[in-house]
mmCIF file of C-alpha atoms and ligand atoms in Angstrom:
data_model
loop_
_atom_site.group_PDB
_atom_site.id
_atom_site.type_symbol
_atom_site.label_atom_id
_atom_site.label_comp_id
_atom_site.label_asym_id
_atom_site.label_seq_id
_atom_site.Cartn_x
_atom_site.Cartn_y
_atom_site.Cartn_z
ATOM 1 C CA MET A 224 111.694 138.804 143.589
ATOM 2 C CA THR A 225 112.373 135.786 141.388
ATOM 3 C CA ASP A 226 115.835 134.351 140.791
ATOM 4 C CA MET A 227 115.579 135.530 137.192
ATOM 5 C CA ASP A 228 115.082 139.124 138.350
ATOM 6 C CA ARG A 229 118.051 138.830 140.660
ATOM 7 C CA ASP A 230 120.217 137.350 137.898
ATOM 8 C CA GLU A 231 119.502 140.467 135.892
ATOM 9 C CA LEU A 232 120.413 142.796 138.749
ATOM 10 C CA LEU A 233 124.164 142.110 138.800
ATOM 11 C CA PRO A 234 124.645 142.874 135.074
ATOM 12 C CA ALA A 235 122.506 146.005 135.485
ATOM 13 C CA VAL A 236 124.622 147.248 138.397
ATOM 14 C CA ARG A 237 127.838 146.330 136.558
ATOM 15 C CA SER A 238 126.775 148.423 133.538
ATOM 16 C CA ALA A 239 125.731 151.354 135.716
ATOM 17 C CA ILE A 240 129.027 151.365 137.626
ATOM 18 C CA ALA A 241 131.029 151.149 134.388
ATOM 19 C CA ALA A 242 129.077 154.012 132.822
ATOM 20 C CA ALA A 243 129.162 156.297 135.878
ATOM 21 C CA PRO A 244 131.281 159.436 135.434
ATOM 22 C CA ASN A 245 132.882 159.132 138.877
ATOM 23 C CA ALA A 246 132.972 157.003 142.021
ATOM 24 C CA GLU A 247 130.263 159.038 143.794
ATOM 25 C CA SER A 248 127.866 158.508 140.917
ATOM 26 C CA ALA A 249 128.800 154.811 140.711
ATOM 27 C CA MET A 250 127.952 154.398 144.417
ATOM 28 C CA LYS A 251 124.631 156.251 144.064
ATOM 29 C CA GLN A 252 123.553 154.143 141.115
ATOM 30 C CA ALA A 253 124.484 150.892 142.833
ATOM 31 C CA VAL A 254 122.463 151.924 145.907
ATOM 32 C CA ARG A 255 119.454 152.871 143.749
ATOM 33 C CA LEU A 256 119.451 149.642 141.735
ATOM 34 C CA LEU A 257 119.839 147.464 144.846
ATOM 35 C CA LYS A 258 117.133 149.295 146.797
ATOM 36 C CA ASP A 259 114.681 149.154 143.890
ATOM 37 C CA GLY A 260 115.641 145.624 142.882
ATOM 38 C CA VAL A 261 115.225 143.614 146.074
ATOM 39 C CA PRO A 262 112.102 144.109 148.217
ATOM 40 C CA ASP A 263 113.830 142.728 151.332
ATOM 41 C CA TYR A 264 116.476 145.471 151.161
ATOM 42 C CA THR A 265 114.812 148.018 153.445
ATOM 43 C CA TRP A 266 117.848 150.269 153.899
ATOM 44 C CA VAL A 267 120.772 150.333 151.470
ATOM 45 C CA GLY A 268 123.830 152.489 152.034
ATOM 46 C CA ILE A 269 127.540 152.796 151.387
ATOM 47 C CA TYR A 270 130.068 153.862 153.992
ATOM 48 C CA VAL A 271 133.429 155.209 152.812
ATOM 49 C CA LEU A 272 136.524 154.805 154.965
ATOM 50 C CA ASP A 273 138.072 158.111 156.047
ATOM 51 C CA GLY A 274 141.067 157.466 158.275
ATOM 52 C CA GLU A 275 139.786 155.439 161.215
ATOM 53 C CA GLU A 276 136.115 156.177 160.565
ATOM 54 C CA LEU A 277 133.421 154.955 158.204
ATOM 55 C CA VAL A 278 131.527 157.917 156.787
ATOM 56 C CA LEU A 279 128.026 157.464 155.406
ATOM 57 C CA GLY A 280 127.820 158.183 151.684
ATOM 58 C CA PRO A 281 124.859 157.507 149.397
ATOM 59 C CA PHE A 282 121.934 155.696 151.039
ATOM 60 C CA LEU A 283 118.225 155.031 150.532
ATOM 61 C CA GLY A 284 115.877 154.374 153.419
ATOM 62 C CA LYS A 285 115.276 156.185 156.678
ATOM 63 C CA PRO A 286 118.011 158.616 157.761
ATOM 64 C CA SER A 287 120.535 156.827 159.993
ATOM 65 C CA PRO A 288 121.894 158.341 163.208
ATOM 66 C CA HIS A 289 125.182 156.609 162.416
ATOM 67 C CA THR A 290 126.772 158.893 159.861
ATOM 68 C CA ARG A 291 130.317 158.314 161.182
ATOM 69 C CA ILE A 292 131.256 154.946 162.676
ATOM 70 C CA PRO A 293 134.705 154.385 164.238
ATOM 71 C CA LEU A 294 136.384 151.200 162.987
ATOM 72 C CA GLY A 295 136.043 149.593 166.413
ATOM 73 C CA ARG A 296 132.265 149.944 166.566
ATOM 74 C CA GLY A 297 129.185 148.236 165.185
ATOM 75 C CA ILE A 298 128.781 145.481 162.675
ATOM 76 C CA CYS A 299 130.049 147.985 160.128
ATOM 77 C CA GLY A 300 133.290 148.509 162.020
ATOM 78 C CA ALA A 301 133.717 144.765 162.493
ATOM 79 C CA ALA A 302 133.327 143.991 158.789
ATOM 80 C CA ALA A 303 135.885 146.633 157.829
ATOM 81 C CA THR A 304 138.341 145.440 160.481
ATOM 82 C CA GLU A 305 137.898 141.754 159.678
ATOM 83 C CA LYS A 306 137.895 142.479 155.915
ATOM 84 C CA ALA A 307 135.063 140.002 155.530
ATOM 85 C CA THR A 308 131.348 139.999 154.820
ATOM 86 C CA ILE A 309 129.223 139.776 157.967
ATOM 87 C CA VAL A 310 125.637 138.498 157.938
ATOM 88 C CA VAL A 311 123.522 138.941 161.076
ATOM 89 C CA ASP A 312 120.233 137.026 160.995
ATOM 90 C CA ASP A 313 118.831 138.687 164.133
ATOM 91 C CA VAL A 314 120.384 142.045 164.968
ATOM 92 C CA ASN A 315 118.806 142.067 168.429
ATOM 93 C CA THR A 316 121.013 139.174 169.494
ATOM 94 C CA ASP A 317 124.279 140.727 168.269
ATOM 95 C CA PRO A 318 125.998 142.883 170.915
ATOM 96 C CA ARG A 319 127.998 144.722 168.222
ATOM 97 C CA TYR A 320 124.834 146.021 166.553
ATOM 98 C CA LEU A 321 124.283 149.794 166.342
ATOM 99 C CA ALA A 322 120.559 150.370 165.824
ATOM 100 C CA CYS A 323 119.523 152.398 162.812
ATOM 101 C CA SER A 324 115.794 151.677 162.828
ATOM 102 C CA ILE A 325 113.582 149.881 165.342
ATOM 103 C CA GLU A 326 112.109 147.808 162.489
ATOM 104 C CA THR A 327 115.450 146.362 161.365
ATOM 105 C CA LYS A 328 115.738 142.608 161.932
ATOM 106 C CA SER A 329 118.747 141.469 159.879
ATOM 107 C CA GLU A 330 121.800 143.012 158.258
ATOM 108 C CA ILE A 331 124.593 142.281 155.776
ATOM 109 C CA VAL A 332 127.809 144.294 155.543
ATOM 110 C CA VAL A 333 130.148 143.703 152.598
ATOM 111 C CA PRO A 334 133.583 145.370 152.607
ATOM 112 C CA ILE A 335 134.550 147.282 149.474
ATOM 113 C CA MET A 336 138.196 146.339 149.089
ATOM 114 C CA GLN A 337 140.963 145.701 146.603
ATOM 115 C CA ASN A 338 144.222 143.860 147.274
ATOM 116 C CA GLY A 339 143.452 143.804 150.989
ATOM 117 C CA GLU A 340 142.843 147.552 151.223
ATOM 118 C CA VAL A 341 139.397 148.576 152.506
ATOM 119 C CA PHE A 342 137.812 151.615 150.831
ATOM 120 C CA GLY A 343 134.380 151.295 152.403
ATOM 121 C CA GLU A 344 131.459 148.915 152.593
ATOM 122 C CA ILE A 345 127.957 148.165 151.402
ATOM 123 C CA ASP A 346 125.541 148.016 154.348
ATOM 124 C CA ILE A 347 122.025 146.623 153.894
ATOM 125 C CA ASP A 348 119.311 146.242 156.531
ATOM 126 C CA SER A 349 116.103 144.252 156.235
ATOM 127 C CA ASP A 350 112.903 144.402 158.231
ATOM 128 C CA ARG A 351 112.760 140.605 157.801
ATOM 129 C CA ALA A 352 114.820 138.363 160.091
ATOM 130 C CA GLY A 353 117.280 136.089 158.301
ATOM 131 C CA ALA A 354 116.819 137.938 155.024
ATOM 132 C CA PHE A 355 120.418 137.536 153.842
ATOM 133 C CA GLY A 356 122.160 134.436 152.562
ATOM 134 C CA GLN A 357 124.402 133.041 149.872
ATOM 135 C CA ARG A 358 122.411 134.670 147.077
ATOM 136 C CA ASP A 359 123.013 138.073 148.627
ATOM 137 C CA ARG A 360 126.753 137.470 149.015
ATOM 138 C CA ALA A 361 126.864 136.317 145.374
ATOM 139 C CA LEU A 362 125.177 139.549 144.321
ATOM 140 C CA LEU A 363 126.895 142.025 146.635
ATOM 141 C CA GLU A 364 130.522 140.833 146.752
ATOM 142 C CA PRO A 365 131.062 141.300 142.986
ATOM 143 C CA ILE A 366 129.405 144.733 143.230
ATOM 144 C CA ALA A 367 131.753 145.639 146.091
ATOM 145 C CA SER A 368 134.737 144.643 143.914
ATOM 146 C CA LEU A 369 133.503 146.830 141.060
ATOM 147 C CA LEU A 370 133.034 149.769 143.445
ATOM 148 C CA ALA A 371 136.525 149.202 144.877
ATOM 149 C CA GLU A 372 137.944 149.672 141.380
ATOM 150 C CA ARG A 373 136.147 153.015 141.067
ATOM 151 C CA LEU A 374 137.012 154.207 144.588
ATOM 152 C CA SER A 375 140.675 153.259 144.150
ATOM 153 C CA GLU A 376 140.782 155.534 141.076
ATOM 154 C CA GLY A 377 140.077 158.367 143.505
ATOM 155 C CA GLY A 378 137.286 159.937 141.466
HETATM 156 N N1 LIG B 54 123.803 148.624 162.034
HETATM 157 C C1 LIG B 54 125.076 149.192 161.701
HETATM 158 C C2 LIG B 54 125.047 150.692 161.785
HETATM 159 C C3 LIG B 54 124.606 151.346 160.539
HETATM 160 S S1 LIG B 54 122.899 151.426 160.351
HETATM 161 O O1 LIG B 54 122.442 150.041 160.180
HETATM 162 C C4 LIG B 54 122.566 152.212 158.948
HETATM 163 C C5 LIG B 54 126.146 148.637 162.618
HETATM 164 O O2 LIG B 54 125.837 147.924 163.564
HETATM 165 O O3 LIG B 54 127.321 148.907 162.389
#
């Protein structure tokens, strides 16, 4: 996609999240717009923190075997624990990686958090190695903040 298309994606997701009747709908719409908007985003999902586990919420792409991930496991668990975005250019070289699909080559995980409290995370896989960079952080971190506002409302 062109940079212009991507520039239009953040405002589109912002509007959809603001207009959504509840947090579940806001998450679903964000996942849909991201999946449709960026060809490199092969699998797009949101995990919601439930106690000490990340529970898979809305997603688009192949079904994942990892529907509940303990905080100590996977790249997902690491991002939630470290409270920081993690980009993995080649998942096959990362010992933390929990495989979702054999085709996956790279991954980005962006915590959904507000005032240091983690509510969940955006997890995106790509079939292309090294698919994620600064442009993806610049798109996904603001979206994670907007989702944190909705999830912190509790509905
Ligand atoms: N790869 C993730 C697990 C989730 S699947 O990619 C959907 C991880 O290592 O935590």
